[in-house]
Amino acid sequence: MILRTFGWSFGVTALGLVAALLYGGPAGLALVAVLAILEISLSFDNAVVNAKVLDRMSPFWQKIFLTIGIAIAVFGMRLVFPLVIVVITAGLGPIEAFDLALNEPDKYHHAMESAYPTIAAFGGMFLMMLFLDFVFEDHAHKWLPWLERPLASIGKLDQLSVVVAGGALALVAGLWAKDPGDVMIAGVLGMVTYILVNGLGELFSGAGGIDLDDDGDDDDDDDGAEGERAAEAERRGGPSQLALATGKAGFFLFLYLEVLDASFSFDGVIGAFAISTDPIVIALGLGIGAMYIRSLTVFLVRKGTLHEYVYLEHGAHWAIGALATCMLISIAHHVPEWITGGLGAGLIIAAFVSSVVRNRNAGDAEETASGEDKQLHSSRV
């Protein structure tokens, strides 16, 4: 299971570390290793949320996420995306930007930092909307009932997440931003992107788990195979295969995952410059970390971890809320990466421990009830 799930990550790690050693010597090797660990620690909550979405996707779209999605995450967001930012903000051509990254990393870093407020506004508002939509919804399991119950109650107000997120954006842009207009535009675009992608995914998912393949084929010949897959999903605690997203629904869930990954990677890409200004070293380190996040996502889905440890999803969303808040604060004030990563890791660890305690208490209650039933049966006999 471990080798099958993490095999590609192990292979990419070996190749990446060898490339780092050849490119930058022992110092380059050490920097790439540190960046990989940084990426994993900052994005663990991303893996948990990704797993929740991936669990709803058909096997075909899961494979797309693990192939094309990895290429987008590793090469697109960790290598091409920073260059695109410099091209747009500095008014350079792609070749000039790449030359600047290789030969004048300090200027390259400065160009990235100057664009950070708008990047943080976009990513922060996308993640803030994701967090607010979760906490304003009533869930069967409540990790922090003293807080989650009142939030779910006021969440009955229509579009409350938009109101709260929009108010937070206006406050940040008005009080802290040097360029309020740019921050407001980027933040609104982040909100619009979330609403659009999330809404399209729900629209094409349909009601009652209807299969919405593009060709509309609903042949009865597949009933046996669907039944077997549904039984397997039920055995591992996941949703029925009949309810998994295919066709347009799968595409928009895939698109949602990619935008979500991009929002998470913004902070990591900028923060990586505190460790190294070499774009090749950054791409290698963050690329290795991104591979492990993808593998961890698959591992959580295949093991049914989110169904077994029911508070993990809650912890991940609270960690996302903390990250979104840190990104908005960082528009005007630098927030150290160890604070961002520490908050996320701490919340997820706390949620995991709470889940373990809950499962243990539930097991003890079942054993007690079983013992009482046996004693009652014996007394009757």
mmCIF file of C-alpha atoms in Angstrom:
data_model
loop_
_atom_site.group_PDB
_atom_site.id
_atom_site.type_symbol
_atom_site.label_atom_id
_atom_site.label_comp_id
_atom_site.label_asym_id
_atom_site.label_seq_id
_atom_site.Cartn_x
_atom_site.Cartn_y
_atom_site.Cartn_z
ATOM 1 C CA MET A 1 0.000 0.000 0.000
ATOM 2 C CA ILE A 2 2.749 2.457 0.994
ATOM 3 C CA LEU A 3 4.949 1.677 -2.007
ATOM 4 C CA ARG A 4 2.004 1.689 -4.420
ATOM 5 C CA THR A 5 0.817 5.064 -3.136
ATOM 6 C CA PHE A 6 4.123 6.824 -2.486
ATOM 7 C CA GLY A 7 6.250 5.061 -5.126
ATOM 8 C CA TRP A 8 6.237 7.994 -7.560
ATOM 9 C CA SER A 9 7.027 10.400 -4.724
ATOM 10 C CA PHE A 10 10.007 8.290 -3.657
ATOM 11 C CA GLY A 11 11.234 8.189 -7.259
ATOM 12 C CA VAL A 12 10.820 11.937 -7.780
ATOM 13 C CA THR A 13 12.567 12.576 -4.461
ATOM 14 C CA ALA A 14 15.583 10.513 -5.527
ATOM 15 C CA LEU A 15 15.787 12.236 -8.919
ATOM 16 C CA GLY A 16 15.253 15.678 -7.388
ATOM 17 C CA LEU A 17 17.935 15.234 -4.752
ATOM 18 C CA VAL A 18 20.418 13.928 -7.327
ATOM 19 C CA ALA A 19 19.633 16.907 -9.574
ATOM 20 C CA ALA A 20 20.064 19.254 -6.602
ATOM 21 C CA LEU A 21 23.435 17.711 -5.769
ATOM 22 C CA LEU A 22 24.644 18.025 -9.362
ATOM 23 C CA TYR A 23 23.292 21.577 -9.699
ATOM 24 C CA GLY A 24 24.220 23.112 -6.355
ATOM 25 C CA GLY A 25 26.456 20.630 -4.575
ATOM 26 C CA PRO A 26 25.869 19.652 -0.923
ATOM 27 C CA ALA A 27 24.467 23.122 -0.153
ATOM 28 C CA GLY A 28 21.908 22.787 -2.947
ATOM 29 C CA LEU A 29 20.978 19.315 -1.726
ATOM 30 C CA ALA A 30 20.368 20.600 1.810
ATOM 31 C CA LEU A 31 18.280 23.550 0.581
ATOM 32 C CA VAL A 32 16.073 21.325 -1.589
ATOM 33 C CA ALA A 33 15.493 18.951 1.339
ATOM 34 C CA VAL A 34 14.518 21.848 3.633
ATOM 35 C CA LEU A 35 12.160 23.318 1.012
ATOM 36 C CA ALA A 36 10.489 19.934 0.487
ATOM 37 C CA ILE A 37 9.857 19.593 4.224
ATOM 38 C CA LEU A 38 8.552 23.182 4.337
ATOM 39 C CA GLU A 39 6.102 22.504 1.504
ATOM 40 C CA ILE A 40 4.781 19.323 3.152
ATOM 41 C CA SER A 41 4.325 21.003 6.532
ATOM 42 C CA LEU A 42 2.561 24.036 5.033
ATOM 43 C CA SER A 43 0.271 22.005 2.766
ATOM 44 C CA PHE A 44 -0.801 19.066 4.944
ATOM 45 C CA ASP A 45 -4.217 20.662 5.427
ATOM 46 C CA ASN A 46 -4.398 20.921 1.636
ATOM 47 C CA ALA A 47 -4.023 17.131 1.412
ATOM 48 C CA VAL A 48 -6.898 16.566 3.847
ATOM 49 C CA VAL A 49 -9.269 18.868 1.942
ATOM 50 C CA ASN A 50 -8.105 17.442 -1.391
ATOM 51 C CA ALA A 51 -8.879 13.946 -0.115
ATOM 52 C CA LYS A 52 -12.442 14.980 0.757
ATOM 53 C CA VAL A 53 -12.976 16.259 -2.800
ATOM 54 C CA LEU A 54 -11.078 13.404 -4.482
ATOM 55 C CA ASP A 55 -13.284 10.915 -2.646
ATOM 56 C CA ARG A 56 -16.229 12.280 -4.646
ATOM 57 C CA MET A 57 -14.534 11.868 -8.040
ATOM 58 C CA SER A 58 -14.723 8.908 -10.383
ATOM 59 C CA PRO A 59 -11.608 6.710 -10.909
ATOM 60 C CA PHE A 60 -11.021 8.403 -14.280
ATOM 61 C CA TRP A 61 -10.864 11.901 -12.793
ATOM 62 C CA GLN A 62 -8.801 10.644 -9.879
ATOM 63 C CA LYS A 63 -6.227 9.440 -12.424
ATOM 64 C CA ILE A 64 -6.349 12.815 -14.183
ATOM 65 C CA PHE A 65 -5.680 14.514 -10.843
ATOM 66 C CA LEU A 66 -2.704 12.217 -10.255
ATOM 67 C CA THR A 67 -1.176 12.703 -13.713
ATOM 68 C CA ILE A 68 -2.044 16.024 -15.324
ATOM 69 C CA GLY A 69 -2.737 17.517 -11.913
ATOM 70 C CA ILE A 70 0.740 16.636 -10.684
ATOM 71 C CA ALA A 71 2.323 18.209 -13.768
ATOM 72 C CA ILE A 72 0.340 21.413 -13.155
ATOM 73 C CA ALA A 73 1.226 21.447 -9.449
ATOM 74 C CA VAL A 74 4.934 20.652 -9.799
ATOM 75 C CA PHE A 75 5.888 22.460 -13.000
ATOM 76 C CA GLY A 76 3.070 24.961 -13.389
ATOM 77 C CA MET A 77 2.697 26.408 -9.902
ATOM 78 C CA ARG A 78 6.252 25.888 -8.589
ATOM 79 C CA LEU A 79 8.256 26.878 -11.689
ATOM 80 C CA VAL A 80 6.124 28.632 -14.330
ATOM 81 C CA PHE A 81 3.818 30.571 -11.995
ATOM 82 C CA PRO A 82 6.586 32.695 -10.362
ATOM 83 C CA LEU A 83 7.960 33.518 -13.810
ATOM 84 C CA VAL A 84 4.498 34.575 -15.013
ATOM 85 C CA ILE A 85 4.148 36.894 -12.014
ATOM 86 C CA VAL A 86 7.485 38.554 -12.816
ATOM 87 C CA VAL A 87 6.552 38.827 -16.501
ATOM 88 C CA ILE A 88 3.295 40.604 -15.609
ATOM 89 C CA THR A 89 4.508 42.839 -12.788
ATOM 90 C CA ALA A 90 7.923 43.768 -14.194
ATOM 91 C CA GLY A 91 6.816 44.087 -17.807
ATOM 92 C CA LEU A 92 9.472 41.637 -19.018
ATOM 93 C CA GLY A 93 9.357 38.932 -21.649
ATOM 94 C CA PRO A 94 9.410 35.260 -20.587
ATOM 95 C CA ILE A 95 13.055 34.786 -21.622
ATOM 96 C CA GLU A 96 14.112 37.994 -19.864
ATOM 97 C CA ALA A 97 12.271 36.919 -16.705
ATOM 98 C CA PHE A 98 13.949 33.510 -16.732
ATOM 99 C CA ASP A 99 17.346 35.153 -17.274
ATOM 100 C CA LEU A 100 16.612 37.511 -14.369
ATOM 101 C CA ALA A 101 15.709 34.528 -12.166
ATOM 102 C CA LEU A 102 18.969 32.731 -12.945
ATOM 103 C CA ASN A 103 21.408 35.639 -12.976
ATOM 104 C CA GLU A 104 19.844 38.280 -10.713
ATOM 105 C CA PRO A 105 17.843 36.366 -8.092
ATOM 106 C CA ASP A 106 17.629 39.345 -5.732
ATOM 107 C CA LYS A 107 15.820 41.453 -8.345
ATOM 108 C CA TYR A 108 13.666 38.437 -9.182
ATOM 109 C CA HIS A 109 12.775 38.076 -5.499
ATOM 110 C CA HIS A 110 11.967 41.792 -5.257
ATOM 111 C CA ALA A 111 9.617 41.534 -8.239
ATOM 112 C CA MET A 112 7.860 38.591 -6.575
ATOM 113 C CA GLU A 113 7.527 40.430 -3.268
ATOM 114 C CA SER A 114 6.097 43.531 -4.938
ATOM 115 C CA ALA A 115 3.329 41.381 -6.419
ATOM 116 C CA TYR A 116 2.636 39.516 -3.159
ATOM 117 C CA PRO A 117 -0.216 41.753 -1.833
ATOM 118 C CA THR A 118 -2.408 41.013 -4.855
ATOM 119 C CA ILE A 119 -1.440 37.317 -4.809
ATOM 120 C CA ALA A 120 -2.222 37.082 -1.097
ATOM 121 C CA ALA A 121 -5.547 38.861 -1.595
ATOM 122 C CA PHE A 122 -6.630 36.429 -4.315
ATOM 123 C CA GLY A 123 -5.478 33.266 -2.535
ATOM 124 C CA GLY A 124 -6.543 34.469 0.897
ATOM 125 C CA MET A 125 -10.092 35.248 -0.200
ATOM 126 C CA PHE A 126 -10.437 31.948 -2.079
ATOM 127 C CA LEU A 127 -9.383 30.050 1.049
ATOM 128 C CA MET A 128 -11.478 32.283 3.307
ATOM 129 C CA MET A 129 -14.599 31.457 1.277
ATOM 130 C CA LEU A 130 -13.792 27.756 1.531
ATOM 131 C CA PHE A 131 -13.376 28.035 5.314
ATOM 132 C CA LEU A 132 -16.518 30.115 5.867
ATOM 133 C CA ASP A 133 -18.708 27.849 3.734
ATOM 134 C CA PHE A 134 -17.597 24.933 5.912
ATOM 135 C CA VAL A 135 -18.052 26.531 9.363
ATOM 136 C CA PHE A 136 -21.414 28.093 8.451
ATOM 137 C CA GLU A 137 -22.775 24.667 7.478
ATOM 138 C CA ASP A 138 -24.379 22.273 9.962
ATOM 139 C CA HIS A 139 -22.388 19.023 10.178
ATOM 140 C CA ALA A 140 -23.355 15.711 11.744
ATOM 141 C CA HIS A 141 -20.067 15.592 13.672
ATOM 142 C CA LYS A 142 -18.910 18.672 15.558
ATOM 143 C CA TRP A 143 -15.311 18.952 16.708
ATOM 144 C CA LEU A 144 -15.773 22.228 18.621
ATOM 145 C CA PRO A 145 -19.519 22.162 19.402
ATOM 146 C CA TRP A 146 -19.373 25.281 21.607
ATOM 147 C CA LEU A 147 -18.205 27.231 18.545
ATOM 148 C CA GLU A 148 -19.500 25.255 15.569
ATOM 149 C CA ARG A 149 -23.146 25.148 16.731
ATOM 150 C CA PRO A 150 -23.606 28.947 16.907
ATOM 151 C CA LEU A 151 -21.721 29.377 13.621
ATOM 152 C CA ALA A 152 -24.007 26.841 11.944
ATOM 153 C CA SER A 153 -27.035 28.655 13.381
ATOM 154 C CA ILE A 154 -26.086 32.062 12.026
ATOM 155 C CA GLY A 155 -24.951 30.344 8.816
ATOM 156 C CA LYS A 156 -28.628 29.878 7.912
ATOM 157 C CA LEU A 157 -28.538 33.473 6.735
ATOM 158 C CA ASP A 158 -28.204 33.295 2.957
ATOM 159 C CA GLN A 159 -24.800 34.268 1.489
ATOM 160 C CA LEU A 160 -23.343 35.008 4.927
ATOM 161 C CA SER A 161 -19.923 33.736 3.841
ATOM 162 C CA VAL A 162 -19.851 36.311 1.031
ATOM 163 C CA VAL A 163 -20.819 39.075 3.459
ATOM 164 C CA VAL A 164 -18.153 38.147 6.023
ATOM 165 C CA ALA A 165 -15.415 37.577 3.432
ATOM 166 C CA GLY A 166 -16.268 40.809 1.607
ATOM 167 C CA GLY A 167 -16.226 42.758 4.864
ATOM 168 C CA ALA A 168 -12.830 41.304 5.809
ATOM 169 C CA LEU A 169 -11.439 42.197 2.377
ATOM 170 C CA ALA A 170 -12.728 45.781 2.588
ATOM 171 C CA LEU A 171 -11.249 46.137 6.089
ATOM 172 C CA VAL A 172 -7.828 44.845 5.031
ATOM 173 C CA ALA A 173 -7.728 46.877 1.817
ATOM 174 C CA GLY A 174 -8.871 50.062 3.551
ATOM 175 C CA LEU A 175 -6.596 49.860 6.594
ATOM 176 C CA TRP A 176 -3.404 48.122 5.473
ATOM 177 C CA ALA A 177 -2.999 47.892 1.716
ATOM 178 C CA LYS A 178 -0.657 50.316 -0.032
ATOM 179 C CA ASP A 179 -2.646 49.802 -3.231
ATOM 180 C CA PRO A 180 -6.244 49.281 -2.022
ATOM 181 C CA GLY A 181 -7.647 49.123 -5.530
ATOM 182 C CA ASP A 182 -5.365 46.277 -6.640
ATOM 183 C CA VAL A 183 -5.989 44.345 -3.424
ATOM 184 C CA MET A 184 -9.765 44.770 -3.708
ATOM 185 C CA ILE A 185 -9.798 43.633 -7.343
ATOM 186 C CA ALA A 186 -7.606 40.597 -6.606
ATOM 187 C CA GLY A 187 -9.660 39.670 -3.542
ATOM 188 C CA VAL A 188 -12.972 39.964 -5.372
ATOM 189 C CA LEU A 189 -11.558 37.823 -8.189
ATOM 190 C CA GLY A 190 -10.585 35.210 -5.590
ATOM 191 C CA MET A 191 -14.142 35.185 -4.232
ATOM 192 C CA VAL A 192 -15.659 35.057 -7.718
ATOM 193 C CA THR A 193 -13.352 32.198 -8.712
ATOM 194 C CA TYR A 194 -14.375 30.183 -5.661
ATOM 195 C CA ILE A 195 -18.100 30.814 -6.168
ATOM 196 C CA LEU A 196 -17.882 30.023 -9.897
ATOM 197 C CA VAL A 197 -15.815 26.837 -9.707
ATOM 198 C CA ASN A 198 -17.575 25.503 -6.622
ATOM 199 C CA GLY A 199 -20.996 26.378 -8.047
ATOM 200 C CA LEU A 200 -20.303 24.720 -11.383
ATOM 201 C CA GLY A 201 -19.116 21.572 -9.623
ATOM 202 C CA GLU A 202 -22.320 21.394 -7.575
ATOM 203 C CA LEU A 203 -24.467 22.204 -10.614
ATOM 204 C CA PHE A 204 -23.094 19.370 -12.709
ATOM 205 C CA SER A 205 -23.074 16.962 -9.773
ATOM 206 C CA GLY A 206 -26.848 16.985 -10.006
ATOM 207 C CA ALA A 207 -29.196 15.697 -7.341
ATOM 208 C CA GLY A 208 -29.227 12.266 -5.807
ATOM 209 C CA GLY A 209 -25.876 11.238 -7.196
ATOM 210 C CA ILE A 210 -27.026 11.065 -10.824
ATOM 211 C CA ASP A 211 -24.299 10.084 -13.275
ATOM 212 C CA LEU A 212 -23.633 13.041 -15.536
ATOM 213 C CA ASP A 213 -21.187 11.659 -18.071
ATOM 214 C CA ASP A 214 -20.826 13.790 -21.172
ATOM 215 C CA ASP A 215 -22.245 11.103 -23.439
ATOM 216 C CA GLY A 216 -25.245 10.518 -21.178
ATOM 217 C CA ASP A 217 -24.821 6.753 -21.588
ATOM 218 C CA ASP A 218 -26.782 4.899 -18.916
ATOM 219 C CA ASP A 219 -26.607 1.312 -20.171
ATOM 220 C CA ASP A 220 -27.826 -1.475 -17.935
ATOM 221 C CA ASP A 221 -24.758 -3.562 -18.826
ATOM 222 C CA ASP A 222 -22.739 -1.545 -16.326
ATOM 223 C CA ASP A 223 -25.078 -2.243 -13.400
ATOM 224 C CA GLY A 224 -23.059 -5.213 -12.165
ATOM 225 C CA ALA A 225 -19.768 -3.365 -12.242
ATOM 226 C CA GLU A 226 -21.342 -0.315 -10.599
ATOM 227 C CA GLY A 227 -22.790 -2.545 -7.894
ATOM 228 C CA GLU A 228 -19.401 -4.087 -7.183
ATOM 229 C CA ARG A 229 -17.748 -0.664 -6.988
ATOM 230 C CA ALA A 230 -20.523 0.640 -4.735
ATOM 231 C CA ALA A 231 -20.081 -2.359 -2.425
ATOM 232 C CA GLU A 232 -16.331 -1.751 -2.313
ATOM 233 C CA ALA A 233 -16.911 1.926 -1.497
ATOM 234 C CA GLU A 234 -19.302 0.930 1.264
ATOM 235 C CA ARG A 235 -16.760 -1.527 2.709
ATOM 236 C CA ARG A 236 -14.090 1.182 2.963
ATOM 237 C CA GLY A 237 -16.540 3.689 4.383
ATOM 238 C CA GLY A 238 -16.665 5.996 1.353
ATOM 239 C CA PRO A 239 -19.562 7.209 -0.751
ATOM 240 C CA SER A 240 -21.297 4.971 -3.239
ATOM 241 C CA GLN A 241 -19.623 4.912 -6.655
ATOM 242 C CA LEU A 242 -22.997 5.831 -8.141
ATOM 243 C CA ALA A 243 -22.664 9.178 -6.387
ATOM 244 C CA LEU A 244 -19.150 9.894 -7.618
ATOM 245 C CA ALA A 245 -18.629 12.815 -9.955
ATOM 246 C CA THR A 246 -17.998 12.019 -13.602
ATOM 247 C CA GLY A 247 -18.034 13.977 -16.849
ATOM 248 C CA LYS A 248 -18.590 17.701 -16.368
ATOM 249 C CA ALA A 249 -18.912 17.316 -12.602
ATOM 250 C CA GLY A 250 -15.556 15.539 -12.434
ATOM 251 C CA PHE A 251 -13.949 18.215 -14.610
ATOM 252 C CA PHE A 252 -15.124 21.064 -12.406
ATOM 253 C CA LEU A 253 -14.080 19.235 -9.248
ATOM 254 C CA PHE A 254 -10.667 18.754 -10.876
ATOM 255 C CA LEU A 255 -10.576 22.460 -11.732
ATOM 256 C CA TYR A 256 -11.598 23.282 -8.152
ATOM 257 C CA LEU A 257 -8.735 21.158 -6.802
ATOM 258 C CA GLU A 258 -6.216 22.894 -9.056
ATOM 259 C CA VAL A 259 -7.339 26.380 -8.001
ATOM 260 C CA LEU A 260 -7.296 25.205 -4.367
ATOM 261 C CA ASP A 261 -3.752 23.904 -4.790
ATOM 262 C CA ALA A 262 -2.736 27.185 -6.414
ATOM 263 C CA SER A 263 -4.162 29.150 -3.480
ATOM 264 C CA PHE A 264 -2.175 27.027 -1.046
ATOM 265 C CA SER A 265 1.018 27.255 -3.112
ATOM 266 C CA PHE A 266 1.050 31.075 -3.286
ATOM 267 C CA ASP A 267 2.300 31.420 0.265
ATOM 268 C CA GLY A 268 4.779 28.560 -0.057
ATOM 269 C CA VAL A 269 6.334 29.896 -3.270
ATOM 270 C CA ILE A 270 6.850 33.374 -1.821
ATOM 271 C CA GLY A 271 8.020 32.011 1.530
ATOM 272 C CA ALA A 272 10.567 29.779 -0.172
ATOM 273 C CA PHE A 273 12.608 32.870 -1.077
ATOM 274 C CA ALA A 274 13.445 33.236 2.614
ATOM 275 C CA ILE A 275 15.432 29.993 2.246
ATOM 276 C CA SER A 276 16.790 30.317 -1.296
ATOM 277 C CA THR A 277 16.522 32.800 -4.158
ATOM 278 C CA ASP A 278 17.519 30.264 -6.801
ATOM 279 C CA PRO A 279 14.395 29.395 -8.852
ATOM 280 C CA ILE A 280 15.767 25.963 -9.804
ATOM 281 C CA VAL A 281 16.374 25.030 -6.160
ATOM 282 C CA ILE A 282 12.918 26.353 -5.212
ATOM 283 C CA ALA A 283 11.224 24.419 -8.013
ATOM 284 C CA LEU A 284 13.015 21.180 -7.056
ATOM 285 C CA GLY A 285 12.240 21.494 -3.338
ATOM 286 C CA LEU A 286 8.620 22.568 -3.671
ATOM 287 C CA GLY A 287 8.072 20.068 -6.489
ATOM 288 C CA ILE A 288 9.168 17.172 -4.275
ATOM 289 C CA GLY A 289 6.898 18.435 -1.497
ATOM 290 C CA ALA A 290 3.967 18.758 -3.898
ATOM 291 C CA MET A 291 4.420 15.133 -4.970
ATOM 292 C CA TYR A 292 4.133 13.959 -1.367
ATOM 293 C CA ILE A 293 1.006 16.045 -0.830
ATOM 294 C CA ARG A 294 -0.569 14.348 -3.870
ATOM 295 C CA SER A 295 0.454 10.892 -2.615
ATOM 296 C CA LEU A 296 -0.811 11.697 0.864
ATOM 297 C CA THR A 297 -4.145 12.745 -0.628
ATOM 298 C CA VAL A 298 -4.482 9.382 -2.364
ATOM 299 C CA PHE A 299 -3.434 7.544 0.802
ATOM 300 C CA LEU A 300 -6.141 9.287 2.838
ATOM 301 C CA VAL A 301 -8.764 8.347 0.226
ATOM 302 C CA ARG A 302 -7.731 4.707 -0.121
ATOM 303 C CA LYS A 303 -7.475 4.170 3.630
ATOM 304 C CA GLY A 304 -10.799 5.896 4.295
ATOM 305 C CA THR A 305 -9.001 7.992 6.912
ATOM 306 C CA LEU A 306 -11.474 10.878 6.825
ATOM 307 C CA HIS A 307 -14.330 8.488 7.529
ATOM 308 C CA GLU A 308 -12.482 6.865 10.406
ATOM 309 C CA TYR A 309 -11.117 10.062 11.960
ATOM 310 C CA VAL A 310 -14.127 12.311 11.544
ATOM 311 C CA TYR A 311 -12.633 15.485 13.030
ATOM 312 C CA LEU A 312 -9.692 15.636 10.602
ATOM 313 C CA GLU A 313 -11.770 17.499 8.045
ATOM 314 C CA HIS A 314 -12.783 20.031 10.705
ATOM 315 C CA GLY A 315 -9.170 20.546 11.745
ATOM 316 C CA ALA A 316 -8.092 21.015 8.127
ATOM 317 C CA HIS A 317 -10.737 23.671 7.497
ATOM 318 C CA TRP A 318 -9.837 25.564 10.666
ATOM 319 C CA ALA A 319 -6.220 25.387 9.495
ATOM 320 C CA ILE A 320 -7.345 26.819 6.152
ATOM 321 C CA GLY A 321 -9.085 29.638 7.996
ATOM 322 C CA ALA A 322 -5.865 30.344 9.894
ATOM 323 C CA LEU A 323 -3.860 30.322 6.638
ATOM 324 C CA ALA A 324 -6.349 32.653 4.934
ATOM 325 C CA THR A 325 -6.141 35.055 7.878
ATOM 326 C CA CYS A 326 -2.332 34.958 7.815
ATOM 327 C CA MET A 327 -2.335 35.681 4.070
ATOM 328 C CA LEU A 328 -4.581 38.707 4.541
ATOM 329 C CA ILE A 329 -2.452 40.004 7.432
ATOM 330 C CA SER A 330 0.695 39.486 5.337
ATOM 331 C CA ILE A 331 -0.561 42.026 2.805
ATOM 332 C CA ALA A 332 0.867 44.651 5.153
ATOM 333 C CA HIS A 333 2.817 42.709 7.802
ATOM 334 C CA HIS A 334 5.122 39.758 7.227
ATOM 335 C CA VAL A 335 3.941 36.562 8.907
ATOM 336 C CA PRO A 336 6.780 34.041 9.462
ATOM 337 C CA GLU A 337 6.322 30.697 7.749
ATOM 338 C CA TRP A 338 6.782 28.825 11.030
ATOM 339 C CA ILE A 339 3.670 30.523 12.409
ATOM 340 C CA THR A 340 1.596 29.633 9.358
ATOM 341 C CA GLY A 341 2.838 26.057 9.262
ATOM 342 C CA GLY A 342 2.693 25.653 13.042
ATOM 343 C CA LEU A 343 -0.927 26.793 13.257
ATOM 344 C CA GLY A 344 -2.006 24.431 10.491
ATOM 345 C CA ALA A 345 -0.090 21.439 11.841
ATOM 346 C CA GLY A 346 -1.246 22.120 15.413
ATOM 347 C CA LEU A 347 -4.928 22.272 14.451
ATOM 348 C CA ILE A 348 -4.752 19.081 12.395
ATOM 349 C CA ILE A 349 -2.872 17.191 15.127
ATOM 350 C CA ALA A 350 -5.445 18.343 17.680
ATOM 351 C CA ALA A 351 -8.283 17.188 15.403
ATOM 352 C CA PHE A 352 -6.605 13.814 14.900
ATOM 353 C CA VAL A 353 -6.129 13.290 18.646
ATOM 354 C CA SER A 354 -9.761 14.267 19.247
ATOM 355 C CA SER A 355 -10.843 11.721 16.623
ATOM 356 C CA VAL A 356 -8.793 8.980 18.272
ATOM 357 C CA VAL A 357 -10.326 9.776 21.674
ATOM 358 C CA ARG A 358 -13.811 9.816 20.144
ATOM 359 C CA ASN A 359 -13.288 6.425 18.473
ATOM 360 C CA ARG A 360 -11.915 4.940 21.678
ATOM 361 C CA ASN A 361 -14.854 6.226 23.726
ATOM 362 C CA ALA A 362 -17.294 4.929 21.111
ATOM 363 C CA GLY A 363 -15.590 1.505 21.229
ATOM 364 C CA ASP A 364 -15.791 1.416 25.031
ATOM 365 C CA ALA A 365 -19.476 2.341 24.893
ATOM 366 C CA GLU A 366 -20.173 -0.455 22.412
ATOM 367 C CA GLU A 367 -18.338 -2.987 24.592
ATOM 368 C CA THR A 368 -20.297 -1.859 27.645
ATOM 369 C CA ALA A 369 -23.595 -2.103 25.797
ATOM 370 C CA SER A 370 -22.671 -5.557 24.455
ATOM 371 C CA GLY A 371 -21.767 -6.753 27.962
ATOM 372 C CA GLU A 372 -25.064 -5.498 29.353
ATOM 373 C CA ASP A 373 -26.978 -7.277 26.576
ATOM 374 C CA LYS A 374 -25.191 -10.547 27.342
ATOM 375 C CA GLN A 375 -25.944 -10.250 31.077
ATOM 376 C CA LEU A 376 -29.615 -9.537 30.336
ATOM 377 C CA HIS A 377 -29.795 -12.529 28.014
ATOM 378 C CA SER A 378 -28.160 -14.797 30.638
ATOM 379 C CA SER A 379 -30.566 -13.666 33.359
ATOM 380 C CA ARG A 380 -33.537 -14.426 31.105
ATOM 381 C CA VAL A 381 -32.194 -17.892 30.323
#
